[in-house]
Amino acid sequence: MGKSSVVLLPAVVASLLAGGTAHAAAAPPASYPIKNASGLTKNALYTSGRLPVTNCPERPVRAGSAASVRTYLNTLVKCLDVTWSAHFLQAHMPFSMPKVRYITKPEKVCGEKWRKNVQGLYCTSTRQITIILDRDVVNHPQDLFLMDVIAHEYGHHIQNITGIWGEYLRLPSRGKSEYNEQTRRNELQAECLAGAFIGSVYKSLDRTPADWRDLLDSTRRSGDEIYKIRDHGKGKNIANWLNRGFKAAGPSACNTWIARPEMVA
Ligand SMILES: [Zn+2]
């Protein structure tokens, strides 16, 4: 699978807050980079070391076949389970696997309407990943985009079981722009964790360095500036965190909460 599709897919990978507006209003204001939330800034996840190297050959995937794309993704989910469960065991941190579900058209998930341009979603309360297998993605499944999508949603699960997500929800925010700043730190961390996983298995994939560069390039071209939102980050920042995780092949590079504001813009 050395060939990359040239089609640019929407790389907005959103996540819904369980329950919607969970940000408390009464707590003291947060400061940036985040200082007063040690579950975010000093989480044991960051010192848990590199991810174990798992052998994760990709299943051949047939363009146009949703069943084939599902099989391809299920193989990746198994690799993610193996990698992250072994990592947590080694770090003496409690682990549980997420559930994964596929849909073919938009539907209500986690109590919310499916947003346009969203490819995957993680629901914290049910610990379930939902991936939409729409026509775009089923017709062009060969590049690393799908791997990024599933690894990103899995990253949200990692945030959930390490308590990061819960603490993020408890951060006080005053208004939309502060809320967006926090959400970008959370999203960019999930993207970095996706990169960490992909970096840990990359040698076992039949992929070239150019395939990785292609993913970074398409990521750079698909940030908030394209989708007219401000909650995932500019394309160059999404690509930067993805690549930081990839190079570190572990969560040590993924502490977005203490990063300078321009890195999470
Ligand atoms: Zn996300």
mmCIF file of C-alpha atoms and ligand atoms in Angstrom:
data_model
loop_
_atom_site.group_PDB
_atom_site.id
_atom_site.type_symbol
_atom_site.label_atom_id
_atom_site.label_comp_id
_atom_site.label_asym_id
_atom_site.label_seq_id
_atom_site.Cartn_x
_atom_site.Cartn_y
_atom_site.Cartn_z
ATOM 1 C CA MET A 1 0.000 0.000 0.000
ATOM 2 C CA GLY A 2 2.546 2.553 -1.034
ATOM 3 C CA LYS A 3 0.168 4.579 -3.153
ATOM 4 C CA SER A 4 -1.489 7.655 -1.842
ATOM 5 C CA SER A 5 -4.804 8.944 -2.982
ATOM 6 C CA VAL A 6 -4.620 12.506 -4.219
ATOM 7 C CA VAL A 7 -8.111 13.275 -3.047
ATOM 8 C CA LEU A 8 -8.253 15.597 -0.124
ATOM 9 C CA LEU A 9 -10.680 14.467 2.473
ATOM 10 C CA PRO A 10 -12.091 16.647 5.177
ATOM 11 C CA ALA A 11 -9.796 16.061 8.105
ATOM 12 C CA VAL A 12 -11.965 17.587 10.729
ATOM 13 C CA VAL A 13 -12.285 14.912 13.306
ATOM 14 C CA ALA A 14 -14.611 16.225 15.883
ATOM 15 C CA SER A 15 -15.571 15.127 19.269
ATOM 16 C CA LEU A 16 -18.604 16.023 21.217
ATOM 17 C CA LEU A 17 -18.608 16.978 24.794
ATOM 18 C CA ALA A 18 -20.745 14.515 26.632
ATOM 19 C CA GLY A 19 -23.707 16.502 27.743
ATOM 20 C CA GLY A 20 -22.776 19.644 25.810
ATOM 21 C CA THR A 21 -22.077 22.636 28.051
ATOM 22 C CA ALA A 22 -20.115 21.106 30.853
ATOM 23 C CA HIS A 23 -17.814 24.051 31.497
ATOM 24 C CA ALA A 24 -18.322 25.454 34.940
ATOM 25 C CA ALA A 25 -18.795 29.187 35.340
ATOM 26 C CA ALA A 26 -18.031 29.647 39.028
ATOM 27 C CA ALA A 27 -14.402 28.405 39.183
ATOM 28 C CA PRO A 28 -11.511 30.918 38.975
ATOM 29 C CA PRO A 29 -10.373 31.842 35.458
ATOM 30 C CA ALA A 30 -7.774 29.610 33.782
ATOM 31 C CA SER A 31 -4.480 30.963 32.447
ATOM 32 C CA TYR A 32 -2.634 29.984 29.285
ATOM 33 C CA PRO A 33 -0.603 27.842 29.006
ATOM 34 C CA ILE A 34 -2.624 25.946 31.602
ATOM 35 C CA LYS A 35 -1.013 26.026 35.043
ATOM 36 C CA ASN A 36 -3.572 25.162 37.692
ATOM 37 C CA ALA A 37 -4.811 21.780 36.475
ATOM 38 C CA SER A 38 -2.205 19.123 37.234
ATOM 39 C CA GLY A 39 -4.349 16.290 35.784
ATOM 40 C CA LEU A 40 -3.838 18.007 32.445
ATOM 41 C CA THR A 41 -0.311 19.350 32.757
ATOM 42 C CA LYS A 42 1.365 16.648 34.862
ATOM 43 C CA ASN A 43 -0.604 13.568 33.897
ATOM 44 C CA ALA A 44 1.278 10.274 34.299
ATOM 45 C CA LEU A 45 0.618 9.650 30.611
ATOM 46 C CA TYR A 46 3.460 12.002 29.626
ATOM 47 C CA THR A 47 6.095 10.086 31.547
ATOM 48 C CA SER A 48 4.858 6.639 30.532
ATOM 49 C CA GLY A 49 7.579 6.266 27.887
ATOM 50 C CA ARG A 50 7.507 5.249 24.244
ATOM 51 C CA LEU A 51 4.715 3.038 22.996
ATOM 52 C CA PRO A 52 5.632 -0.632 22.613
ATOM 53 C CA VAL A 53 6.434 -1.535 19.014
ATOM 54 C CA THR A 54 3.654 -3.732 17.670
ATOM 55 C CA ASN A 55 3.550 -5.444 14.344
ATOM 56 C CA CYS A 56 0.567 -3.971 12.513
ATOM 57 C CA PRO A 57 0.506 -4.850 8.806
ATOM 58 C CA GLU A 58 -2.391 -3.111 7.071
ATOM 59 C CA ARG A 59 -5.114 -5.209 5.493
ATOM 60 C CA PRO A 60 -5.518 -4.619 1.777
ATOM 61 C CA VAL A 61 -8.489 -2.323 1.286
ATOM 62 C CA ARG A 62 -10.750 -2.147 -1.764
ATOM 63 C CA ALA A 63 -11.965 1.260 -2.898
ATOM 64 C CA GLY A 64 -15.740 1.420 -3.202
ATOM 65 C CA SER A 65 -16.445 -1.345 -0.697
ATOM 66 C CA ALA A 66 -17.686 -0.258 2.708
ATOM 67 C CA ALA A 67 -17.274 -3.826 3.996
ATOM 68 C CA SER A 68 -13.627 -3.827 2.971
ATOM 69 C CA VAL A 69 -13.038 -0.443 4.621
ATOM 70 C CA ARG A 70 -14.668 -1.762 7.800
ATOM 71 C CA THR A 71 -12.404 -4.816 7.812
ATOM 72 C CA TYR A 72 -9.395 -2.576 7.222
ATOM 73 C CA LEU A 73 -10.364 -0.346 10.151
ATOM 74 C CA ASN A 74 -11.133 -3.275 12.454
ATOM 75 C CA THR A 75 -7.592 -4.552 11.938
ATOM 76 C CA LEU A 76 -6.294 -1.132 12.956
ATOM 77 C CA VAL A 77 -8.551 -1.067 16.004
ATOM 78 C CA LYS A 78 -7.021 -4.392 17.115
ATOM 79 C CA CYS A 79 -3.542 -2.909 16.716
ATOM 80 C CA LEU A 80 -4.578 0.141 18.730
ATOM 81 C CA ASP A 81 -6.000 -2.131 21.455
ATOM 82 C CA VAL A 82 -2.802 -4.204 21.584
ATOM 83 C CA THR A 83 -0.474 -1.199 21.615
ATOM 84 C CA TRP A 84 -2.301 0.951 24.151
ATOM 85 C CA SER A 85 -3.262 -1.911 26.481
ATOM 86 C CA ALA A 86 0.361 -3.132 26.632
ATOM 87 C CA HIS A 87 1.518 0.437 27.213
ATOM 88 C CA PHE A 88 -0.876 1.036 30.084
ATOM 89 C CA LEU A 89 -0.018 -2.325 31.641
ATOM 90 C CA GLN A 90 3.680 -1.472 31.528
ATOM 91 C CA ALA A 91 3.002 1.945 33.079
ATOM 92 C CA HIS A 92 0.737 0.443 35.781
ATOM 93 C CA MET A 93 -2.174 2.543 34.614
ATOM 94 C CA PRO A 94 -5.733 1.141 34.418
ATOM 95 C CA PHE A 95 -6.911 0.425 30.882
ATOM 96 C CA SER A 96 -10.157 -0.444 29.147
ATOM 97 C CA MET A 97 -10.884 -0.791 25.448
ATOM 98 C CA PRO A 98 -13.306 1.505 23.626
ATOM 99 C CA LYS A 99 -16.214 0.221 21.576
ATOM 100 C CA VAL A 100 -16.179 1.000 17.868
ATOM 101 C CA ARG A 101 -19.131 1.429 15.569
ATOM 102 C CA TYR A 102 -19.539 2.370 11.905
ATOM 103 C CA ILE A 103 -22.343 4.319 10.307
ATOM 104 C CA THR A 104 -22.953 5.045 6.636
ATOM 105 C CA LYS A 105 -25.046 8.199 6.912
ATOM 106 C CA PRO A 106 -25.181 10.989 9.477
ATOM 107 C CA GLU A 107 -27.238 10.224 12.547
ATOM 108 C CA LYS A 108 -27.576 11.407 16.109
ATOM 109 C CA VAL A 109 -24.646 10.109 18.165
ATOM 110 C CA CYS A 110 -23.976 10.795 21.825
ATOM 111 C CA GLY A 111 -27.154 12.860 21.954
ATOM 112 C CA GLU A 112 -25.928 15.271 19.279
ATOM 113 C CA LYS A 113 -26.580 15.773 15.600
ATOM 114 C CA TRP A 114 -23.696 14.580 13.388
ATOM 115 C CA ARG A 115 -21.756 17.655 12.270
ATOM 116 C CA LYS A 116 -20.845 18.270 8.641
ATOM 117 C CA ASN A 117 -17.214 17.383 7.710
ATOM 118 C CA VAL A 118 -16.870 15.147 10.739
ATOM 119 C CA GLN A 119 -15.396 11.719 9.980
ATOM 120 C CA GLY A 120 -15.197 10.273 13.450
ATOM 121 C CA LEU A 121 -16.470 10.922 16.928
ATOM 122 C CA TYR A 122 -15.794 9.672 20.427
ATOM 123 C CA CYS A 123 -18.478 9.633 23.076
ATOM 124 C CA THR A 124 -16.981 9.865 26.569
ATOM 125 C CA SER A 125 -20.023 8.577 28.451
ATOM 126 C CA THR A 126 -20.409 5.373 26.398
ATOM 127 C CA ARG A 127 -16.676 5.070 25.580
ATOM 128 C CA GLN A 128 -17.634 4.487 21.979
ATOM 129 C CA ILE A 129 -15.918 5.568 18.776
ATOM 130 C CA THR A 130 -18.196 6.158 15.791
ATOM 131 C CA ILE A 131 -16.766 6.399 12.286
ATOM 132 C CA ILE A 132 -18.832 7.482 9.318
ATOM 133 C CA LEU A 133 -18.102 5.488 6.170
ATOM 134 C CA ASP A 134 -19.447 7.997 3.678
ATOM 135 C CA ARG A 135 -18.886 7.846 -0.054
ATOM 136 C CA ASP A 136 -15.745 10.037 -0.036
ATOM 137 C CA VAL A 137 -13.914 7.841 2.386
ATOM 138 C CA VAL A 138 -15.144 4.516 0.964
ATOM 139 C CA ASN A 139 -14.065 5.539 -2.525
ATOM 140 C CA HIS A 140 -10.611 6.703 -1.399
ATOM 141 C CA PRO A 141 -9.505 4.554 1.535
ATOM 142 C CA GLN A 142 -5.864 3.940 0.566
ATOM 143 C CA ASP A 143 -3.932 6.793 2.068
ATOM 144 C CA LEU A 144 -3.177 7.257 5.769
ATOM 145 C CA PHE A 145 -6.204 9.462 6.404
ATOM 146 C CA LEU A 146 -8.371 6.672 7.838
ATOM 147 C CA MET A 147 -5.569 5.516 10.104
ATOM 148 C CA ASP A 148 -5.276 9.078 11.390
ATOM 149 C CA VAL A 149 -9.051 9.262 11.967
ATOM 150 C CA ILE A 150 -9.284 6.051 13.976
ATOM 151 C CA ALA A 151 -6.063 6.726 15.919
ATOM 152 C CA HIS A 152 -7.290 10.260 16.743
ATOM 153 C CA GLU A 153 -10.603 9.020 18.118
ATOM 154 C CA TYR A 154 -8.694 6.386 20.076
ATOM 155 C CA GLY A 155 -6.589 9.261 21.401
ATOM 156 C CA HIS A 156 -9.763 10.786 22.860
ATOM 157 C CA HIS A 157 -10.418 7.462 24.573
ATOM 158 C CA ILE A 158 -6.918 7.610 26.071
ATOM 159 C CA GLN A 159 -7.695 11.145 27.302
ATOM 160 C CA ASN A 160 -10.924 9.833 28.807
ATOM 161 C CA ILE A 161 -9.418 6.921 30.746
ATOM 162 C CA THR A 162 -6.482 8.981 32.031
ATOM 163 C CA GLY A 163 -8.824 11.617 33.455
ATOM 164 C CA ILE A 164 -7.573 14.270 31.036
ATOM 165 C CA TRP A 165 -10.952 14.699 29.373
ATOM 166 C CA GLY A 166 -12.757 15.049 32.690
ATOM 167 C CA GLU A 167 -10.357 17.726 33.863
ATOM 168 C CA TYR A 168 -10.627 19.536 30.528
ATOM 169 C CA LEU A 169 -14.398 19.647 30.955
ATOM 170 C CA ARG A 170 -13.953 21.136 34.410
ATOM 171 C CA LEU A 171 -11.758 24.003 33.176
ATOM 172 C CA PRO A 172 -13.598 27.256 33.628
ATOM 173 C CA SER A 173 -14.082 29.306 30.470
ATOM 174 C CA ARG A 174 -15.490 32.741 29.825
ATOM 175 C CA GLY A 175 -17.028 32.841 26.412
ATOM 176 C CA LYS A 176 -16.504 31.172 23.077
ATOM 177 C CA SER A 177 -12.911 32.121 22.355
ATOM 178 C CA GLU A 178 -11.577 30.795 25.649
ATOM 179 C CA TYR A 179 -13.667 27.667 25.266
ATOM 180 C CA ASN A 180 -12.205 27.219 21.759
ATOM 181 C CA GLU A 181 -8.644 27.617 23.075
ATOM 182 C CA GLN A 182 -9.212 24.778 25.552
ATOM 183 C CA THR A 183 -10.932 22.628 22.951
ATOM 184 C CA ARG A 184 -8.022 23.093 20.539
ATOM 185 C CA ARG A 185 -5.556 21.943 23.217
ATOM 186 C CA ASN A 186 -7.706 18.877 23.755
ATOM 187 C CA GLU A 187 -8.084 18.145 20.021
ATOM 188 C CA LEU A 188 -4.417 18.727 19.211
ATOM 189 C CA GLN A 189 -3.484 16.345 22.005
ATOM 190 C CA ALA A 190 -5.676 13.630 20.456
ATOM 191 C CA GLU A 191 -3.952 14.294 17.130
ATOM 192 C CA CYS A 192 -0.533 13.984 18.783
ATOM 193 C CA LEU A 193 -1.569 10.670 20.364
ATOM 194 C CA ALA A 194 -2.658 9.519 16.897
ATOM 195 C CA GLY A 195 0.805 10.387 15.610
ATOM 196 C CA ALA A 196 2.391 8.523 18.524
ATOM 197 C CA PHE A 197 0.525 5.342 17.630
ATOM 198 C CA ILE A 198 1.258 5.628 13.908
ATOM 199 C CA GLY A 199 4.931 6.297 14.692
ATOM 200 C CA SER A 200 5.093 3.183 16.854
ATOM 201 C CA VAL A 201 3.779 0.866 14.111
ATOM 202 C CA TYR A 202 5.148 2.637 11.037
ATOM 203 C CA LYS A 203 7.991 0.210 10.386
ATOM 204 C CA SER A 204 5.511 -2.669 10.154
ATOM 205 C CA LEU A 205 3.336 -0.860 7.592
ATOM 206 C CA ASP A 206 4.137 -1.133 3.922
ATOM 207 C CA ARG A 207 4.487 2.631 3.739
ATOM 208 C CA THR A 208 7.147 5.034 2.547
ATOM 209 C CA PRO A 209 8.343 8.287 4.160
ATOM 210 C CA ALA A 210 6.485 10.021 1.312
ATOM 211 C CA ASP A 211 3.187 8.527 2.504
ATOM 212 C CA TRP A 212 3.755 10.174 5.883
ATOM 213 C CA ARG A 213 4.656 13.488 4.266
ATOM 214 C CA ASP A 214 1.474 13.282 2.162
ATOM 215 C CA LEU A 215 -0.625 12.907 5.306
ATOM 216 C CA LEU A 216 1.134 15.885 6.905
ATOM 217 C CA ASP A 217 0.592 17.947 3.748
ATOM 218 C CA SER A 218 -3.107 17.164 3.510
ATOM 219 C CA THR A 219 -3.465 17.824 7.250
ATOM 220 C CA ARG A 220 -1.800 21.198 6.815
ATOM 221 C CA ARG A 221 -4.373 22.043 4.153
ATOM 222 C CA SER A 222 -7.373 21.017 6.214
ATOM 223 C CA GLY A 223 -7.439 22.975 9.464
ATOM 224 C CA ASP A 224 -9.885 25.407 11.029
ATOM 225 C CA GLU A 225 -9.144 27.971 8.312
ATOM 226 C CA ILE A 226 -10.820 25.672 5.770
ATOM 227 C CA TYR A 227 -13.811 24.688 7.849
ATOM 228 C CA LYS A 228 -14.462 28.109 9.368
ATOM 229 C CA ILE A 229 -14.367 26.818 12.911
ATOM 230 C CA ARG A 230 -11.881 27.575 15.689
ATOM 231 C CA ASP A 231 -11.960 24.463 17.826
ATOM 232 C CA HIS A 232 -9.445 22.086 16.199
ATOM 233 C CA GLY A 233 -6.501 24.306 15.271
ATOM 234 C CA LYS A 234 -4.907 25.729 12.151
ATOM 235 C CA GLY A 235 -3.758 23.149 9.634
ATOM 236 C CA LYS A 236 -0.061 23.801 10.309
ATOM 237 C CA ASN A 237 -0.588 23.251 14.041
ATOM 238 C CA ILE A 238 -2.582 20.044 13.570
ATOM 239 C CA ALA A 239 0.211 18.746 11.305
ATOM 240 C CA ASN A 240 2.842 19.838 13.814
ATOM 241 C CA TRP A 241 1.297 17.941 16.732
ATOM 242 C CA LEU A 242 0.645 14.912 14.555
ATOM 243 C CA ASN A 243 4.308 14.877 13.563
ATOM 244 C CA ARG A 244 5.563 15.516 17.116
ATOM 245 C CA GLY A 245 3.705 12.434 18.305
ATOM 246 C CA PHE A 246 4.966 10.444 15.326
ATOM 247 C CA LYS A 247 8.609 11.327 15.980
ATOM 248 C CA ALA A 248 8.369 10.610 19.710
ATOM 249 C CA ALA A 249 6.331 7.411 19.102
ATOM 250 C CA GLY A 250 4.855 7.984 22.531
ATOM 251 C CA PRO A 251 2.779 10.458 24.572
ATOM 252 C CA SER A 252 5.764 12.399 25.962
ATOM 253 C CA ALA A 253 5.472 14.906 23.094
ATOM 254 C CA CYS A 254 1.739 15.424 23.577
ATOM 255 C CA ASN A 255 1.418 17.856 26.475
ATOM 256 C CA THR A 256 -0.558 20.493 24.584
ATOM 257 C CA TRP A 257 -1.794 22.054 27.835
ATOM 258 C CA ILE A 258 1.561 23.680 28.588
ATOM 259 C CA ALA A 259 2.285 24.690 24.979
ATOM 260 C CA ARG A 260 2.603 28.324 23.939
ATOM 261 C CA PRO A 261 -0.684 29.763 22.614
ATOM 262 C CA GLU A 262 0.660 30.089 19.046
ATOM 263 C CA MET A 263 1.296 26.329 18.940
ATOM 264 C CA VAL A 264 -2.369 25.682 19.666
ATOM 265 C CA ALA A 265 -3.844 28.506 17.567
HETATM 266 ZN ZN ZN B 1 -11.176 15.011 18.077
#
